[in-house]
């Protein structure tokens, strides 16, 4: 049983998806968890407290006190009891109140009292979910380390097709198991990760960039977090998001911004993984107004950007580990080994644009890890999540992080 002995508060809000909470409670119990259910007043219109009490094997809490005898339902004691609070379904109304500290029912006062991690599984119509107010509230909650289980797409209660369906109970349980499993591992280290492209402005609407999606860097950051390692993620412009209590994300745009931010963070880190696809050149002059088309030729003068990995290599202390990436199209091994020594890296991760399914925009990658002694460790084509796991496992063993 994957959740043996775990104490879980299951919050249920007013949503048609509340019927799934019955299945969810049953699955949690089967996995060995102890479940206490807290329902909002409106949730009782969709599923009865009797049903949830039977399935959770505990009295369901709906109000601040028992109307028959005046007994107080202590949200403080409930908050101290739990290992995690899961709100599923989480309506737009409850998410908004959680984001803004409104405490007008027992579920919300419990949320404000808990000292444990909190997860939410949103459920609402597609227009409500995509509304800027809801998205702002979710982002605000994520900044406060609330874990969001993204809703699925499909047919909604309104008969519309779109994103807003509460994720299925089985997948919510899997997410809970993974998250709580991550909490067991605690490696007291701090690693800098750079990810994504940089955009070097030519004028207000044009820039020099590349096709990096940031997927590899974000996957590495996620894998480090799973091992309890604190991560400072310096990210170029990407569409990805990552949330975790041990994560600090610093968005940047240009190579110079990435260098300055990384240099400052690296001083206090145990290591760094330089995964970003940093532009090698930037315009000498960035114009304040859009360049108008005149004639057939436009001469653009470029200058080299700071080599961030090389600069970190110069500053690296003996007890820091520095990891670089090489993305090559020819003579891959030769160029990667040259970069490894030139930049004073501890090891380098080589991938090739010539490999089908590897490189930019793909969800897969094929790498070879090369150490300072020239030893090569090739891996097969895998998902970027699995590749990230290989890289982080190698880092932990190489740096002996798990032995400190």
Coordinates of C-alpha atoms in Angstrom, one line a residue:
X1 CA 0.0 0.0 0.0
X2 CA 1.7 3.2 -1.3
X3 CA 0.1 5.6 1.2
X4 CA 0.4 3.4 4.3
X5 CA -0.1 5.6 7.5
X6 CA -0.4 8.9 5.6
X7 CA -2.9 11.3 7.1
X8 CA -4.8 13.1 4.3
X9 CA -7.4 15.9 4.5
X10 CA -9.7 15.5 1.5
X11 CA -11.5 18.8 0.8
X12 CA -14.6 18.7 -1.4
X13 CA -16.1 21.8 -2.9
X14 CA -19.3 22.6 -4.8
X15 CA -18.8 21.0 -8.2
X16 CA -20.5 18.3 -10.3
X17 CA -17.1 16.5 -10.1
X18 CA -17.7 15.9 -6.4
X19 CA -19.1 12.4 -7.3
X20 CA -15.5 11.5 -8.2
X21 CA -14.4 12.3 -4.6
X22 CA -16.2 9.1 -3.5
X23 CA -14.0 7.0 -5.7
X24 CA -11.0 9.1 -4.7
X25 CA -11.6 8.5 -1.0
X26 CA -12.0 4.8 -1.5
X27 CA -8.7 4.6 -3.5
X28 CA -6.9 6.5 -0.7
X29 CA -8.2 4.1 1.9
X30 CA -7.2 1.1 -0.2
X31 CA -3.6 2.6 -0.4
X32 CA -3.4 2.6 3.4
X33 CA -4.1 6.3 4.0
X34 CA -6.2 7.8 6.9
X35 CA -8.7 10.2 5.4
X36 CA -10.7 13.0 7.0
X37 CA -13.2 14.8 4.7
X38 CA -14.0 18.5 4.9
X39 CA -16.9 19.7 2.7
X40 CA -18.0 23.2 1.8
X41 CA -21.7 23.9 2.4
X42 CA -22.4 23.8 -1.4
X43 CA -20.5 20.5 -1.8
X44 CA -23.4 18.8 0.2
X45 CA -25.7 19.7 -2.8
X46 CA -23.6 17.4 -5.0
X47 CA -22.7 14.5 -2.7
X48 CA -23.9 13.6 0.8
X49 CA -21.8 13.7 4.0
X50 CA -23.2 10.2 4.8
X51 CA -21.6 8.8 1.6
X52 CA -18.2 10.4 2.3
X53 CA -18.3 9.3 6.0
X54 CA -18.9 5.7 5.0
X55 CA -16.1 5.7 2.4
X56 CA -13.6 7.6 4.5
X57 CA -14.4 5.7 7.7
X58 CA -14.4 9.1 9.5
X59 CA -17.0 11.7 10.5
X60 CA -17.3 14.3 7.7
X61 CA -16.7 17.9 8.8
X62 CA -18.9 20.6 7.2
X63 CA -19.4 23.4 9.7
X64 CA -17.4 25.2 12.3
X65 CA -19.4 23.5 15.1
X66 CA -21.9 20.7 15.7
X67 CA -25.4 22.3 15.6
X68 CA -26.8 19.6 17.9
X69 CA -24.4 19.9 20.9
X70 CA -22.2 22.9 20.1
X71 CA -19.0 20.9 19.8
X72 CA -16.3 22.9 18.0
X73 CA -14.6 21.5 14.9
X74 CA -11.1 22.7 15.3
X75 CA -9.5 23.6 12.0
X76 CA -6.2 24.2 13.9
X77 CA -6.0 20.6 15.2
X78 CA -7.0 19.3 11.8
X79 CA -4.2 21.3 10.2
X80 CA -1.7 19.9 12.7
X81 CA -2.9 16.3 12.1
X82 CA -2.4 16.1 8.3
X83 CA 0.5 15.0 6.2
X84 CA -1.1 16.6 3.1
X85 CA -4.3 18.5 2.2
X86 CA -6.0 17.6 -1.1
X87 CA -8.8 19.7 -2.4
X88 CA -10.6 17.7 -5.1
X89 CA -12.6 19.0 -6.8
X90 CA -11.4 22.5 -6.3
X91 CA -14.0 25.0 -7.8
X92 CA -13.1 28.4 -9.2
X93 CA -14.8 30.0 -6.2
X94 CA -12.7 28.1 -3.6
X95 CA -9.5 28.6 -5.6
X96 CA -10.1 32.3 -5.6
X97 CA -10.8 32.4 -1.8
X98 CA -7.7 30.3 -1.1
X99 CA -5.6 32.7 -3.2
X100 CA -6.9 35.7 -1.4
X101 CA -7.1 34.4 2.2
X102 CA -10.9 34.4 2.5
X103 CA -11.9 32.1 5.4
X104 CA -15.7 31.9 5.3
X105 CA -16.1 28.1 5.7
X106 CA -14.3 25.3 7.5
X107 CA -12.4 24.1 4.4
X108 CA -10.9 27.5 3.9
X109 CA -10.0 28.1 7.5
X110 CA -8.4 24.6 7.5
X111 CA -6.4 25.5 4.4
X112 CA -5.1 28.6 6.1
X113 CA -4.1 26.6 9.2
X114 CA -2.3 23.6 7.8
X115 CA 1.4 23.2 8.0
X116 CA 1.6 20.4 5.5
X117 CA 1.8 20.5 1.7
X118 CA -1.4 21.3 -0.2
X119 CA -2.6 19.9 -3.6
X120 CA -5.6 21.0 -5.6
X121 CA -7.4 19.3 -8.5
X122 CA -9.4 22.1 -10.3
X123 CA -12.8 21.3 -11.8
X124 CA -14.9 23.8 -13.7
X125 CA -16.2 24.7 -17.1
X126 CA -13.6 25.5 -19.8
X127 CA -14.3 29.2 -19.9
X128 CA -14.0 29.5 -16.2
X129 CA -10.8 27.6 -16.1
X130 CA -9.2 29.7 -18.9
X131 CA -10.4 33.0 -17.5
X132 CA -7.5 35.3 -16.5
X133 CA -8.8 35.6 -13.0
X134 CA -8.7 31.8 -12.5
X135 CA -5.3 31.5 -14.1
X136 CA -4.0 34.4 -11.9
X137 CA -5.3 32.7 -8.8
X138 CA -3.7 29.4 -9.8
X139 CA -0.4 31.1 -10.4
X140 CA -0.6 32.8 -7.1
X141 CA -1.3 29.6 -5.3
X142 CA 1.6 27.9 -7.1
X143 CA 4.0 30.6 -6.0
X144 CA 2.9 29.7 -2.5
X145 CA 3.9 26.1 -3.2
X146 CA 0.4 24.7 -3.7
X147 CA 0.6 21.8 -6.0
X148 CA -1.8 21.9 -8.9
X149 CA -3.1 18.7 -10.6
X150 CA -4.0 20.0 -14.1
X151 CA -7.5 19.3 -15.2
X152 CA -8.1 17.0 -18.2
X153 CA -9.8 17.9 -21.5
X154 CA -13.0 16.4 -22.6
X155 CA -16.8 16.7 -22.5
X156 CA -17.9 19.0 -19.6
X157 CA -21.2 19.3 -17.7
X158 CA -22.1 22.2 -20.0
X159 CA -21.7 19.8 -23.0
X160 CA -18.8 21.8 -24.3
X161 CA -15.5 20.2 -25.1
X162 CA -12.5 21.6 -23.4
X163 CA -10.1 21.7 -20.5
X164 CA -11.7 21.7 -17.0
X165 CA -12.6 18.1 -16.1
X166 CA -11.2 17.1 -12.7
X167 CA -8.4 14.6 -13.3
X168 CA -9.4 11.0 -12.7
X169 CA -9.1 9.6 -9.2
X170 CA -6.5 7.0 -10.1
X171 CA -4.2 9.7 -11.6
X172 CA -4.7 12.0 -8.6
X173 CA -3.7 9.1 -6.3
X174 CA -0.6 8.5 -8.5
X175 CA 0.3 12.2 -8.3
X176 CA -0.1 12.1 -4.5
X177 CA 2.1 9.0 -4.2
X178 CA 4.8 10.6 -6.3
X179 CA 4.7 13.9 -4.4
X180 CA 4.8 12.3 -1.0
X181 CA 7.6 10.0 -2.1
X182 CA 9.6 13.0 -3.1
X183 CA 9.3 14.4 0.4
X184 CA 11.1 11.4 1.8
X185 CA 14.4 12.2 0.0
X186 CA 16.3 15.1 1.4
X187 CA 19.7 15.8 0.0
X188 CA 20.9 19.1 1.6
X189 CA 22.3 20.6 -1.6
X190 CA 21.6 23.6 -3.7
X191 CA 22.0 23.4 -7.5
X192 CA 21.7 26.1 -10.2
X193 CA 20.0 25.1 -13.5
X194 CA 19.9 27.2 -16.6
X195 CA 17.2 26.4 -19.1
X196 CA 15.6 27.6 -22.4
X197 CA 16.8 30.0 -25.0
X198 CA 17.9 33.6 -24.7
X199 CA 16.5 36.4 -26.9
X200 CA 18.9 39.1 -28.0
X201 CA 16.9 42.2 -29.1
X202 CA 17.5 43.7 -32.5
X203 CA 14.6 46.2 -32.1
X204 CA 11.4 46.2 -30.1
X205 CA 9.8 43.4 -32.2
X206 CA 12.8 41.4 -33.5
X207 CA 15.4 39.3 -31.7
X208 CA 18.1 36.7 -32.3
X209 CA 17.1 33.4 -30.6
X210 CA 16.9 29.7 -31.2
X211 CA 14.4 26.8 -31.0
X212 CA 15.1 25.7 -27.5
X213 CA 11.8 24.8 -25.6
X214 CA 13.4 24.5 -22.2
X215 CA 12.0 21.0 -21.7
X216 CA 15.4 19.4 -20.9
X217 CA 16.4 22.0 -18.3
X218 CA 13.0 21.9 -16.7
X219 CA 13.0 18.1 -16.6
X220 CA 16.4 18.2 -14.9
X221 CA 15.2 20.8 -12.4
X222 CA 12.2 18.6 -11.6
X223 CA 14.4 15.5 -11.1
X224 CA 16.7 17.4 -8.7
X225 CA 13.6 18.5 -6.7
X226 CA 12.4 14.9 -6.6
X227 CA 15.7 14.1 -4.8
X228 CA 15.1 16.9 -2.2
X229 CA 17.7 19.1 -3.8
X230 CA 17.1 22.9 -3.7
X231 CA 17.0 24.3 -7.2
X232 CA 17.5 27.9 -8.5
X233 CA 16.2 27.7 -12.1
X234 CA 17.4 30.6 -14.3
X235 CA 15.0 30.3 -17.3
X236 CA 14.9 32.0 -20.6
X237 CA 11.6 32.7 -22.3
X238 CA 9.6 29.4 -22.4
X239 CA 6.0 28.3 -22.0
X240 CA 6.8 25.8 -19.2
X241 CA 5.9 26.1 -15.5
X242 CA 7.3 24.3 -12.5
X243 CA 6.2 24.5 -8.9
X244 CA 7.9 23.1 -5.8
X245 CA 8.7 24.3 -2.2
X246 CA 12.4 23.9 -2.9
X247 CA 12.3 25.7 -6.3
X248 CA 13.2 29.3 -7.0
X249 CA 12.6 30.3 -10.6
X250 CA 14.2 33.5 -12.0
X251 CA 13.0 34.4 -15.5
X252 CA 15.5 36.2 -17.8
X253 CA 15.5 37.2 -21.5
X254 CA 19.1 38.0 -22.7
X255 CA 22.4 36.2 -22.4
X256 CA 23.7 39.0 -20.3
X257 CA 20.8 38.8 -17.8
X258 CA 21.3 35.0 -17.6
X259 CA 25.0 35.5 -16.9
X260 CA 24.6 38.1 -14.3
X261 CA 21.9 36.1 -12.5
X262 CA 23.7 32.8 -12.7
X263 CA 27.0 34.3 -11.5
X264 CA 25.3 35.7 -8.4
X265 CA 23.5 32.4 -7.5
X266 CA 26.6 30.2 -8.3
X267 CA 28.6 31.8 -5.5
X268 CA 26.4 30.0 -2.9
X269 CA 25.6 26.8 -4.8
X270 CA 27.0 23.3 -4.5
X271 CA 26.8 22.8 -8.2
X272 CA 25.4 24.0 -11.5
X273 CA 23.9 22.4 -14.6
X274 CA 24.2 24.7 -17.6
X275 CA 21.4 23.4 -19.8
X276 CA 20.3 26.7 -21.5
X277 CA 20.8 27.3 -25.2
X278 CA 22.5 30.7 -24.8
X279 CA 22.9 32.8 -27.9
X280 CA 26.6 33.1 -28.9
X281 CA 26.1 36.5 -30.4
X282 CA 24.1 39.6 -29.7
X283 CA 23.5 42.8 -31.7
X284 CA 26.1 45.6 -31.0
X285 CA 23.2 48.0 -31.0
X286 CA 19.6 47.3 -30.1
X287 CA 17.3 50.0 -31.6
X288 CA 14.5 51.6 -29.7
X289 CA 12.2 51.8 -32.8
X290 CA 11.2 49.1 -35.3
X291 CA 13.6 48.8 -38.2
X292 CA 11.8 49.8 -41.5
X293 CA 12.4 47.9 -44.7
X294 CA 14.7 49.9 -46.9
X295 CA 16.4 48.3 -49.9
X296 CA 17.3 44.7 -50.2
X297 CA 20.2 44.3 -47.6
X298 CA 20.3 44.9 -43.9
X299 CA 23.7 44.9 -42.2
X300 CA 23.5 43.6 -38.7
X301 CA 26.6 43.9 -36.6
X302 CA 27.0 41.3 -33.8
X303 CA 29.3 40.8 -30.9
X304 CA 30.0 37.7 -28.8
X305 CA 28.0 37.1 -25.6
X306 CA 29.6 36.1 -22.4
X307 CA 30.4 32.4 -22.3
X308 CA 28.4 31.6 -19.1
X309 CA 29.7 28.1 -18.6
X310 CA 33.3 29.1 -19.1
X311 CA 32.9 32.0 -16.6
X312 CA 31.4 29.6 -14.1
X313 CA 34.4 27.3 -14.7
X314 CA 36.8 30.1 -13.8
X315 CA 34.9 30.8 -10.6
X316 CA 34.3 27.2 -9.6
X317 CA 35.6 26.2 -6.2
X318 CA 37.0 22.8 -5.5
X319 CA 33.8 21.6 -3.8
X320 CA 31.5 22.7 -6.6
X321 CA 30.4 20.6 -9.5
X322 CA 29.9 22.2 -12.9
X323 CA 28.0 20.3 -15.7
X324 CA 27.7 21.5 -19.3
X325 CA 25.9 20.5 -22.4
X326 CA 27.2 20.1 -26.0
X327 CA 24.7 20.2 -28.9
X328 CA 26.7 19.3 -32.0
X329 CA 26.0 18.5 -35.6
X330 CA 29.5 17.1 -36.6
X331 CA 32.6 15.7 -34.8
X332 CA 30.4 15.5 -31.7
X333 CA 32.8 13.7 -29.4
X334 CA 35.9 15.8 -30.3
X335 CA 34.0 19.1 -29.9
X336 CA 32.4 18.0 -26.6
X337 CA 35.7 16.9 -25.1
X338 CA 37.3 20.2 -26.1
X339 CA 34.5 22.1 -24.5
X340 CA 34.7 20.0 -21.4
X341 CA 38.4 20.9 -20.7
X342 CA 38.2 24.5 -22.1
X343 CA 35.4 25.4 -19.7
X344 CA 36.7 23.5 -16.7
X345 CA 33.6 21.3 -16.5
X346 CA 33.4 18.2 -14.3
X347 CA 31.4 16.3 -16.9
X348 CA 29.5 17.2 -20.1
X349 CA 26.3 15.9 -21.6
X350 CA 26.5 15.5 -25.4
X351 CA 23.5 15.3 -27.6
X352 CA 23.4 15.4 -31.4
X353 CA 21.0 17.2 -33.7
X354 CA 21.8 14.5 -36.2
X355 CA 20.0 11.9 -34.0
X356 CA 16.3 11.5 -34.9
X357 CA 14.1 12.5 -32.0
X358 CA 16.9 14.4 -30.2
X359 CA 17.5 18.0 -29.6
X360 CA 15.2 21.0 -29.8
X361 CA 11.4 20.8 -29.5
X362 CA 11.4 17.0 -29.1
X363 CA 10.0 15.2 -26.0
X364 CA 12.9 12.7 -26.3
X365 CA 16.7 12.9 -26.3
X366 CA 19.7 10.7 -26.7
X367 CA 22.8 11.6 -24.7
X368 CA 26.3 10.6 -23.9
X369 CA 27.9 11.7 -20.6
X370 CA 31.7 12.3 -20.8
X371 CA 33.8 12.9 -17.7
X372 CA 37.1 14.6 -17.2
X373 CA 39.1 11.4 -17.7
X374 CA 37.4 10.9 -21.1
X375 CA 35.2 8.0 -20.1
X376 CA 32.0 7.9 -22.1
X377 CA 28.6 6.7 -20.9
X378 CA 26.1 6.5 -23.8
X379 CA 22.4 6.2 -23.2
X380 CA 19.6 5.1 -25.6
X381 CA 16.9 7.4 -26.9
X382 CA 14.5 8.2 -24.0
X383 CA 12.0 10.7 -22.9
X384 CA 13.5 13.9 -21.6
X385 CA 12.1 13.0 -18.2
X386 CA 14.1 9.7 -18.2
X387 CA 17.2 11.5 -19.6
X388 CA 17.0 14.0 -16.8
X389 CA 16.9 11.1 -14.3
X390 CA 20.0 9.6 -15.8
X391 CA 21.8 13.0 -15.6
X392 CA 20.8 13.7 -12.0
X393 CA 21.6 10.2 -10.8
X394 CA 25.1 10.5 -12.4
X395 CA 25.5 13.9 -10.7
X396 CA 24.5 12.6 -7.3
X397 CA 26.9 9.6 -7.6
X398 CA 29.8 11.7 -9.1
X399 CA 29.5 14.4 -6.4
X400 CA 28.6 11.9 -3.7
X401 CA 25.7 14.1 -2.7
X402 CA 23.9 11.1 -1.2
X403 CA 26.8 10.4 1.1
X404 CA 26.9 13.8 2.8

